[in-house]
Amino acid sequence: DKIAKWCQQMHQREWDLRKDCRQSKLTTPKVKNKWSNDLRKLDYYKLRIETQILTGHANLQRHRYIMKMEDTPICPKCTEEEETAIHLLTRCPAFAKLRWEILGKAIINENE
């Protein structure tokens, strides 16, 4: 048990020290999550979508811009900020009504 705890602490330390993985660190600040086992139960299609959302490697404007496939990372739906999964899920005005209908809030705090 001590070895497992030490390994988890070291893994978390390494994760915290990384300078890359911007979106993954936003969506997964802790290396051990309550929902990590749930991901293993998803079928391929759902797991692929979850992975894209968690890592930021989705077919969205910012990622396409980084890959030099777009001229701008700005969200074409609202033109207010970069189009990322976090933006679409939490702040994009184009999806405010849908968030309100599903979640009861138009704007979601990233920490919620």
XYZ file of C-alpha atoms in Angstrom:
112
model
C 0.000 0.000 0.000
C 2.898 2.384 0.767
C 4.486 1.680 -2.610
C 1.196 2.284 -4.456
C 0.690 5.560 -2.573
C 4.250 6.675 -3.314
C 3.813 5.824 -7.014
C 0.602 7.838 -7.169
C 2.296 10.812 -5.462
C 5.200 10.665 -7.907
C 2.833 10.390 -10.852
C 0.886 13.431 -9.612
C 4.128 15.366 -9.073
C 5.286 14.645 -12.618
C 1.862 15.643 -13.978
C 1.893 18.904 -12.011
C 5.376 19.790 -13.295
C 4.557 19.270 -16.982
C 4.379 22.488 -18.988
C 2.452 20.978 -21.909
C -0.941 19.227 -21.930
C -2.812 22.512 -21.355
C -6.341 21.209 -21.882
C -5.726 17.792 -20.367
C -4.517 19.509 -17.187
C -7.658 21.683 -17.140
C -9.995 18.723 -17.473
C -7.902 16.265 -15.452
C -5.938 18.075 -12.736
C -5.538 14.916 -10.653
C -4.034 11.737 -12.073
C -6.449 9.561 -10.123
C -10.062 10.472 -10.789
C -13.328 8.980 -9.638
C -14.507 8.698 -13.238
C -11.365 7.162 -14.761
C -12.737 3.633 -14.392
C -15.946 4.716 -16.151
C -13.926 5.597 -19.256
C -12.820 1.982 -19.580
C -16.457 0.899 -19.838
C -17.262 3.125 -22.835
C -17.577 1.755 -26.339
C -14.998 2.847 -28.902
C -17.034 5.733 -30.348
C -17.857 7.306 -26.964
C -14.315 6.799 -25.683
C -12.932 8.522 -28.788
C -15.155 11.571 -28.190
C -14.294 11.698 -24.472
C -10.590 11.500 -25.292
C -10.878 14.342 -27.804
C -12.693 16.529 -25.276
C -10.312 15.749 -22.406
C -7.127 16.251 -24.426
C -8.202 19.076 -26.737
C -7.404 16.964 -29.797
C -10.850 17.419 -31.296
C -11.697 18.667 -34.751
C -12.129 22.200 -33.445
C -10.710 25.486 -34.681
C -7.855 25.811 -32.148
C -6.543 22.310 -32.744
C -6.865 22.693 -36.515
C -5.042 26.046 -36.266
C -2.167 24.437 -34.354
C -1.948 21.815 -37.111
C -1.821 24.678 -39.677
C -5.150 23.682 -41.205
C -6.899 26.967 -40.309
C -5.900 30.634 -40.426
C -7.341 31.446 -37.013
C -8.159 29.598 -33.781
C -11.220 31.819 -33.158
C -14.601 30.131 -32.741
C -16.628 30.595 -35.936
C -19.886 30.240 -33.996
C -19.359 33.284 -31.748
C -16.067 34.893 -32.918
C -15.301 35.797 -29.276
C -12.455 33.452 -28.338
C -10.567 30.340 -29.398
C -12.756 27.368 -30.243
C -11.784 24.624 -27.798
C -13.851 21.913 -26.170
C -13.761 23.896 -22.912
C -15.036 26.998 -24.733
C -17.897 25.126 -26.398
C -18.912 23.261 -23.247
C -18.695 26.188 -20.820
C -18.812 29.662 -22.421
C -19.695 29.800 -26.121
C -22.800 31.995 -26.489
C -23.923 29.874 -29.440
C -24.571 26.973 -27.038
C -25.912 28.986 -24.055
C -29.538 27.958 -24.686
C -28.608 24.287 -24.976
C -26.522 24.421 -21.772
C -29.477 26.114 -20.029
C -31.879 23.401 -21.200
C -29.581 20.505 -20.235
C -27.642 21.840 -17.241
C -29.818 24.694 -15.950
C -27.029 27.226 -16.550
C -26.075 29.207 -19.640
C -22.449 29.675 -18.589
C -20.531 27.000 -16.674
C -17.498 27.716 -14.507
C -14.545 25.607 -15.698
C -14.115 24.263 -12.157
C -17.679 22.861 -11.981
